[in-house]
PDB file of C-alpha atoms in Angstrom:
ATOM      1  CA  UNK A 198      45.755 -19.542 202.503  1.00  0.00           C
ATOM      2  CA  UNK A 199      49.089 -18.861 204.044  1.00  0.00           C
ATOM      3  CA  UNK A 200      52.098 -16.768 203.246  1.00  0.00           C
ATOM      4  CA  UNK A 201      55.196 -18.702 202.162  1.00  0.00           C
ATOM      5  CA  UNK A 202      58.463 -17.686 203.806  1.00  0.00           C
ATOM      6  CA  UNK A 203      61.858 -19.236 203.261  1.00  0.00           C
ATOM      7  CA  UNK A 204      64.634 -18.170 205.602  1.00  0.00           C
ATOM      8  CA  UNK A 205      68.060 -18.469 204.042  1.00  0.00           C
ATOM      9  CA  UNK A 206      71.666 -17.434 204.383  1.00  0.00           C
ATOM     10  CA  UNK A 207      73.139 -15.361 201.581  1.00  0.00           C
ATOM     11  CA  UNK A 208      76.535 -13.919 200.810  1.00  0.00           C
ATOM     12  CA  UNK A 209      76.580 -10.217 200.063  1.00  0.00           C
ATOM     13  CA  UNK A 210      78.964  -9.649 197.147  1.00  0.00           C
ATOM     14  CA  UNK A 211      78.818  -5.852 197.076  1.00  0.00           C
ATOM     15  CA  UNK A 212      82.129  -3.990 197.265  1.00  0.00           C
ATOM     16  CA  UNK A 213      81.159  -1.917 200.315  1.00  0.00           C
ATOM     17  CA  UNK A 214      80.676  -5.023 202.517  1.00  0.00           C
ATOM     18  CA  UNK A 215      83.813  -6.396 204.215  1.00  0.00           C
ATOM     19  CA  UNK A 216      84.906  -9.883 203.083  1.00  0.00           C
ATOM     20  CA  UNK A 217      84.755 -11.267 206.635  1.00  0.00           C
ATOM     21  CA  UNK A 218      81.000 -10.630 207.038  1.00  0.00           C
ATOM     22  CA  UNK A 219      80.158 -14.160 205.897  1.00  0.00           C
ATOM     23  CA  UNK A 220      76.591 -15.231 205.266  1.00  0.00           C
ATOM     24  CA  UNK A 221      73.737 -12.974 206.324  1.00  0.00           C
ATOM     25  CA  UNK A 222      70.080 -13.876 206.930  1.00  0.00           C
ATOM     26  CA  UNK A 223      67.567 -13.145 204.184  1.00  0.00           C
ATOM     27  CA  UNK A 224      63.888 -13.961 203.857  1.00  0.00           C
ATOM     28  CA  UNK A 225      62.197 -14.990 200.622  1.00  0.00           C
ATOM     29  CA  UNK A 226      58.491 -14.235 200.892  1.00  0.00           C
ATOM     30  CA  UNK A 227      55.388 -14.933 198.818  1.00  0.00           C
ATOM     31  CA  UNK A 228      51.921 -13.643 199.690  1.00  0.00           C
ATOM     32  CA  UNK A 229      49.406 -14.856 197.091  1.00  0.00           C
ATOM     33  CA  UNK A 230      46.659 -12.621 198.449  1.00  0.00           C
ATOM     34  CA  UNK A 231      48.807  -9.512 198.126  1.00  0.00           C
ATOM     35  CA  UNK A 232      50.146 -10.341 194.630  1.00  0.00           C
ATOM     36  CA  UNK A 233      50.039 -13.899 193.258  1.00  0.00           C
ATOM     37  CA  UNK A 234      52.731 -13.138 190.662  1.00  0.00           C
ATOM     38  CA  UNK A 235      55.327 -11.461 192.901  1.00  0.00           C
ATOM     39  CA  UNK A 236      57.938 -12.527 195.432  1.00  0.00           C
ATOM     40  CA  UNK A 237      59.771 -10.418 197.971  1.00  0.00           C
ATOM     41  CA  UNK A 238      63.350 -10.625 199.194  1.00  0.00           C
ATOM     42  CA  UNK A 239      64.128  -9.036 202.556  1.00  0.00           C
ATOM     43  CA  UNK A 240      67.814  -8.258 203.102  1.00  0.00           C
ATOM     44  CA  UNK A 241      69.321  -7.136 206.420  1.00  0.00           C
ATOM     45  CA  UNK A 242      68.298  -3.615 207.348  1.00  0.00           C
ATOM     46  CA  UNK A 243      65.502  -1.757 205.600  1.00  0.00           C
ATOM     47  CA  UNK A 244      66.197  -3.428 202.249  1.00  0.00           C
ATOM     48  CA  UNK A 245      63.150  -5.094 200.732  1.00  0.00           C
ATOM     49  CA  UNK A 246      62.654  -5.921 197.063  1.00  0.00           C
ATOM     50  CA  UNK A 247      59.505  -7.111 195.286  1.00  0.00           C
ATOM     51  CA  UNK A 248      59.694  -8.481 191.762  1.00  0.00           C
ATOM     52  CA  UNK A 249      58.015 -11.068 189.492  1.00  0.00           C
ATOM     53  CA  UNK A 250      58.211 -14.664 190.662  1.00  0.00           C
ATOM     54  CA  UNK A 251      58.808 -15.691 187.043  1.00  0.00           C
ATOM     55  CA  UNK A 252      62.012 -13.626 187.002  1.00  0.00           C
ATOM     56  CA  UNK A 253      63.383 -15.607 189.927  1.00  0.00           C
ATOM     57  CA  UNK A 254      62.578 -18.875 188.159  1.00  0.00           C
ATOM     58  CA  UNK A 255      63.998 -17.774 184.787  1.00  0.00           C
ATOM     59  CA  UNK A 256      67.174 -16.486 186.399  1.00  0.00           C
ATOM     60  CA  UNK A 257      68.007 -19.922 187.782  1.00  0.00           C
ATOM     61  CA  UNK A 258      68.430 -21.228 184.212  1.00  0.00           C
ATOM     62  CA  UNK A 259      69.889 -18.215 182.366  1.00  0.00           C
ATOM     63  CA  UNK A 260      70.534 -14.520 183.044  1.00  0.00           C
ATOM     64  CA  UNK A 261      67.248 -12.623 183.360  1.00  0.00           C
ATOM     65  CA  UNK A 262      66.313  -9.109 184.377  1.00  0.00           C
ATOM     66  CA  UNK A 263      63.363  -6.833 184.878  1.00  0.00           C
ATOM     67  CA  UNK A 264      63.569  -3.236 186.025  1.00  0.00           C
ATOM     68  CA  UNK A 265      66.019  -2.919 188.898  1.00  0.00           C
ATOM     69  CA  UNK A 266      66.448  -6.664 189.493  1.00  0.00           C
ATOM     70  CA  UNK A 267      68.726  -9.137 187.708  1.00  0.00           C
ATOM     71  CA  UNK A 268      69.021 -12.881 188.436  1.00  0.00           C
ATOM     72  CA  UNK A 269      71.459 -15.410 187.000  1.00  0.00           C
ATOM     73  CA  UNK A 270      72.908 -18.840 187.773  1.00  0.00           C
ATOM     74  CA  UNK A 271      76.391 -18.952 189.245  1.00  0.00           C
ATOM     75  CA  UNK A 272      77.719 -22.427 188.622  1.00  0.00           C
ATOM     76  CA  UNK A 273      75.505 -25.403 189.379  1.00  0.00           C
ATOM     77  CA  UNK A 274      74.699 -24.695 193.015  1.00  0.00           C
ATOM     78  CA  UNK A 275      74.477 -20.907 193.404  1.00  0.00           C
ATOM     79  CA  UNK A 276      72.241 -18.122 192.115  1.00  0.00           C
ATOM     80  CA  UNK A 277      72.977 -14.404 192.123  1.00  0.00           C
ATOM     81  CA  UNK A 278      70.398 -11.654 192.558  1.00  0.00           C
ATOM     82  CA  UNK A 279      71.429  -8.081 191.812  1.00  0.00           C
ATOM     83  CA  UNK A 280      69.331  -5.165 193.067  1.00  0.00           C
ATOM     84  CA  UNK A 281      69.808  -1.624 191.693  1.00  0.00           C
ATOM     85  CA  UNK A 282      68.670   1.473 193.582  1.00  0.00           C
ATOM     86  CA  UNK A 283      69.550   5.155 193.913  1.00  0.00           C
ATOM     87  CA  UNK A 284      71.868   4.128 196.800  1.00  0.00           C
ATOM     88  CA  UNK A 285      73.830   1.731 194.593  1.00  0.00           C
ATOM     89  CA  UNK A 286      73.869  -1.955 193.777  1.00  0.00           C
ATOM     90  CA  UNK A 287      73.361  -4.864 196.180  1.00  0.00           C
ATOM     91  CA  UNK A 288      74.456  -8.285 194.975  1.00  0.00           C
ATOM     92  CA  UNK A 289      73.547 -11.423 196.925  1.00  0.00           C
ATOM     93  CA  UNK A 290      74.415 -15.065 196.313  1.00  0.00           C
ATOM     94  CA  UNK A 291      72.064 -17.853 197.444  1.00  0.00           C
ATOM     95  CA  UNK A 292      72.071 -21.612 197.140  1.00  0.00           C
ATOM     96  CA  UNK A 293      69.991 -22.659 194.142  1.00  0.00           C
ATOM     97  CA  UNK A 294      68.361 -25.492 196.101  1.00  0.00           C
ATOM     98  CA  UNK A 295      67.025 -22.960 198.626  1.00  0.00           C
ATOM     99  CA  UNK A 296      65.493 -20.844 195.866  1.00  0.00           C
ATOM    100  CA  UNK A 297      64.024 -23.931 194.149  1.00  0.00           C
ATOM    101  CA  UNK A 298      62.480 -25.119 197.427  1.00  0.00           C
ATOM    102  CA  UNK A 299      60.942 -21.685 197.907  1.00  0.00           C
ATOM    103  CA  UNK A 300      59.567 -21.601 194.347  1.00  0.00           C
ATOM    104  CA  UNK A 301      58.019 -25.076 194.710  1.00  0.00           C
ATOM    105  CA  UNK A 302      56.276 -23.959 197.881  1.00  0.00           C
ATOM    106  CA  UNK A 303      54.943 -20.797 196.180  1.00  0.00           C
ATOM    107  CA  UNK A 304      53.499 -22.786 193.283  1.00  0.00           C
ATOM    108  CA  UNK A 305      51.782 -25.178 195.697  1.00  0.00           C
ATOM    109  CA  UNK A 306      50.344 -22.197 197.586  1.00  0.00           C
ATOM    110  CA  UNK A 307      49.124 -20.502 194.407  1.00  0.00           C
ATOM    111  CA  UNK A 308      47.456 -23.713 193.214  1.00  0.00           C
ATOM    112  CA  UNK A 309      45.192 -23.903 196.253  1.00  0.00           C
ATOM    113  CA  UNK A 310      41.452 -23.235 195.731  1.00  0.00           C
ATOM    114  CA  UNK A 311      41.566 -20.064 197.855  1.00  0.00           C
ATOM    115  CA  UNK A 312      43.961 -18.398 195.431  1.00  0.00           C
ATOM    116  CA  UNK A 313      42.027 -19.489 192.364  1.00  0.00           C
ATOM    117  CA  UNK A 314      38.845 -18.051 193.881  1.00  0.00           C
ATOM    118  CA  UNK A 315      40.656 -14.814 194.753  1.00  0.00           C
ATOM    119  CA  UNK A 316      41.809 -14.172 191.157  1.00  0.00           C
TER     120      UNK A 316
END
């Protein structure tokens, strides 16, 4: 059983980030042994968010939220993820195809016999 990681480029849409920053690296991560229902998004710096994988999938079709995380489609090719914390709000925009590729890989990983035996 292996961890699924998808490296991507995202645009930070938060007001406190200068417009000329451009795309920044993010990592989408799924570890079925740690939590088979959760995904993690690592943003630059010490910013790491864990939330239900189902929220990420639902948010690609229609606005969805759970706790401090909101996800919604932005046109046909982009998705927005909004993270709320005591420090403020971080908003990132990713390509939908990148998120879909990541989700497909997580479902393949969770369907393997090792995960089923672990549950």
